[in-house]
Short mmCIF file of C-alpha atoms in Angstrom, two decimals:
data_model
loop_
_atom_site.label_atom_id
_atom_site.label_comp_id
_atom_site.label_asym_id
_atom_site.label_seq_id
_atom_site.Cartn_x
_atom_site.Cartn_y
_atom_site.Cartn_z
CA MET A 124 2.55 -20.88 -6.08
CA GLY A 125 4.61 -19.37 -3.31
CA ASN A 126 7.62 -16.79 -3.13
CA SER A 127 9.84 -15.82 -1.34
CA ILE A 128 10.32 -11.79 0.13
CA GLN A 129 14.48 -12.40 -1.34
CA GLY A 130 15.11 -9.94 -4.32
CA SER A 131 12.59 -7.55 -3.78
CA LYS A 132 13.47 -3.97 -3.91
CA GLN A 133 12.26 -0.63 -1.98
CA TYR A 134 12.41 2.47 -3.34
CA ILE A 135 11.58 6.20 -2.67
CA SER A 136 10.59 8.45 -5.14
CA ALA A 137 13.99 10.91 -5.96
CA ALA A 138 11.52 14.30 -4.47
CA VAL A 139 8.87 15.52 -2.43
CA ALA A 140 5.23 14.07 -4.46
CA THR A 141 1.60 14.85 -4.22
CA LEU A 142 -0.30 11.95 -4.80
CA PRO A 143 -0.19 10.54 -7.87
CA ALA A 144 -3.64 9.53 -9.60
CA ASN A 145 -2.47 6.05 -10.45
CA ALA A 146 0.19 3.68 -11.51
CA ALA A 147 1.34 5.21 -14.80
CA ALA A 148 1.27 8.51 -12.55
CA TYR A 149 3.68 6.63 -10.11
CA ALA A 150 5.53 4.93 -12.72
CA ALA A 151 6.34 8.27 -14.33
CA LEU A 152 8.21 9.74 -10.76
CA SER A 153 12.23 9.39 -10.42
CA TRP A 154 12.82 7.03 -8.37
CA THR A 155 15.38 5.74 -6.11
CA GLU A 156 16.41 2.83 -3.86
CA ILE A 157 16.87 1.49 -0.47
CA LYS A 158 19.26 -0.48 -0.59
CA GLN A 159 20.13 -3.17 2.82
CA VAL A 160 16.62 -3.38 3.08
CA GLY A 161 16.68 -5.98 5.74
CA ASN A 162 13.01 -5.68 7.17
CA MET A 163 9.52 -4.35 5.97
CA GLY A 164 5.90 -4.33 8.33
CA ALA A 165 2.61 -4.86 6.73
CA ILE A 166 2.01 -3.22 4.43
CA GLY A 167 -1.68 -2.38 3.19
CA THR A 168 -5.49 -1.31 4.52
CA THR A 169 -7.48 -1.68 7.71
CA VAL A 170 -10.44 -0.53 8.35
CA ASN A 171 -11.71 0.32 11.64
CA GLY A 172 -14.85 -1.71 12.94
CA LEU A 173 -17.89 0.59 14.04
CA SER A 174 -20.76 -0.82 16.26
CA TYR A 175 -23.58 0.17 17.71
CA PRO A 176 -25.65 -1.66 20.40
CA THR A 177 -29.90 -0.19 20.52
CA TRP A 178 -32.12 -0.81 22.98
CA GLY A 179 -34.49 -2.80 20.65
CA ASP A 180 -31.78 -5.37 18.65
CA THR A 181 -30.84 -8.22 19.81
CA VAL A 182 -27.52 -7.94 17.74
CA VAL A 183 -25.10 -5.24 17.58
CA GLN A 184 -25.31 -2.60 14.05
CA LYS A 185 -22.50 -2.98 12.26
CA ALA A 186 -20.18 -0.61 10.07
CA LYS A 187 -17.50 0.54 7.94
CA GLY A 188 -15.33 3.23 9.44
CA MET A 189 -12.66 4.95 8.54
CA ALA A 190 -9.48 3.74 6.36
CA ASN A 191 -5.97 3.72 7.63
CA ALA A 192 -3.69 3.00 4.56
CA GLY A 193 -0.65 1.28 7.20
CA ASP A 194 2.36 2.56 8.85
CA PRO A 195 5.14 -0.04 7.96
CA THR A 196 8.60 0.43 9.37
CA LEU A 197 11.49 -0.02 6.65
CA GLU A 198 14.75 -1.80 8.54
CA VAL A 199 17.65 -1.24 6.73
CA MET A 200 21.36 -2.14 7.29
CA ARG A 201 23.12 1.81 8.40
CA ASN A 202 24.94 2.70 4.94
CA SER A 203 25.59 6.42 5.47
CA THR A 204 26.56 6.70 1.57
CA ASP A 205 23.58 4.64 0.32
CA ALA A 206 21.75 6.83 -1.43
CA GLY A 207 18.19 5.69 -0.88
CA GLN A 208 19.14 5.50 3.17
CA VAL A 209 20.40 9.21 2.51
CA ALA A 210 16.88 10.12 0.97
CA ILE A 211 15.15 8.27 3.51
CA ARG A 212 16.95 10.07 6.23
CA ALA A 213 16.61 13.73 4.25
CA ALA A 214 12.68 12.83 4.49
CA ALA A 215 12.13 11.97 7.43
CA LEU A 216 13.05 15.55 8.38
CA THR A 217 10.45 17.33 6.79
CA ASN A 218 7.09 17.28 7.25
CA LEU A 219 6.56 16.58 3.30
CA THR A 220 4.94 13.58 1.30
CA TYR A 221 6.60 11.37 -1.18
CA ALA A 222 6.04 8.12 -2.65
CA SER A 223 6.87 4.43 -1.53
CA LYS A 224 7.61 1.73 -4.55
CA THR A 225 8.13 -1.80 -3.32
CA GLU A 226 9.23 -4.00 -5.75
CA ARG A 227 8.71 -7.89 -5.83
CA ASN A 228 10.81 -10.91 -7.06
CA ASP A 229 8.05 -12.25 -8.68
CA LYS A 230 7.57 -12.02 -12.65
CA LEU A 231 5.71 -14.86 -13.97
CA THR A 232 8.35 -15.23 -17.12
CA GLY A 233 11.67 -14.89 -17.95
CA GLY A 234 10.65 -11.32 -20.29
CA GLY A 235 7.84 -10.36 -17.32
CA THR A 236 7.30 -7.10 -14.94
CA ASN A 237 7.28 -7.93 -10.99
CA THR A 238 4.24 -6.89 -8.73
CA ILE A 239 4.96 -3.04 -8.07
CA ILE A 240 3.51 -2.24 -5.19
CA TYR A 241 3.01 2.02 -4.94
CA ASN A 242 1.88 4.40 -1.91
CA TRP A 243 2.13 7.26 -0.90
CA GLY A 244 3.14 9.67 2.62
CA TYR A 245 5.07 11.25 5.55
CA VAL A 246 8.09 9.20 6.62
CA ALA A 247 9.50 9.65 10.18
CA GLY A 248 12.43 7.96 11.96
CA PRO A 249 15.31 6.75 12.22
CA VAL A 250 15.14 5.35 15.51
CA ARG A 251 18.29 3.45 16.31
CA PRO A 252 18.11 -0.78 18.08
CA GLN A 253 21.19 -0.56 19.53
CA GLY A 254 21.27 -4.22 20.13
CA GLY A 255 24.04 -6.16 21.52
CA ASN A 256 27.48 -7.03 20.13
CA GLU A 257 26.34 -9.34 17.63
CA ASP A 258 24.13 -6.83 16.04
CA PHE A 259 24.60 -5.46 13.02
CA ASP A 260 23.99 -1.12 13.15
CA VAL A 261 20.71 -0.79 12.09
CA GLU A 262 18.21 2.39 11.43
CA VAL A 263 13.77 1.76 11.64
CA TYR A 264 11.64 4.38 9.08
CA THR A 265 7.63 4.80 9.85
CA TRP A 266 5.76 4.83 6.45
CA MET A 267 3.07 6.98 7.65
CA PHE A 268 0.64 6.29 3.69
CA GLN A 269 -1.90 8.36 3.55
CA ALA A 270 -3.74 6.66 0.36
CA LEU A 271 -4.79 3.09 -0.56
CA GLU A 272 -2.16 1.53 -2.10
CA THR A 273 -1.94 1.40 -5.60
CA VAL A 274 -0.45 -2.53 -7.17
CA VAL A 275 0.43 -4.11 -10.44
CA ASN A 276 0.24 -7.46 -10.62
CA PRO A 277 3.68 -9.63 -12.35
CA THR A 278 3.50 -10.69 -15.55
#
């Protein structure tokens, strides 16, 4: 069974954060919802593939290299008074790290909990695409995650 992204929410930690140790430590942070999110890029980890051809082999030797925790973009319909957008704009002006919380709208039962995806890193931006007459005024931020994501599955 598939779910759409509709009803999902995006949050930023209300204050500068050091890397939380686990899901409970992430959950204990204070969060500010970033409203009017239109799009968020892919989140998750990619790993560099290493290869080394040796003289005596007919198959290239391969190994896993460094992991990249992701650099997703977050697009919002600009709102100068939304507390979450104010917070992410301020975070983007610093060289400090903030936590990210993505909440899906996918709980399994009426009283269950949604999937929560936590991460942590730097924020850059905003970039402001100009667009045309019928485009919305948007800002695009980039999260530069510095840790593997922590996922709490729905109940």
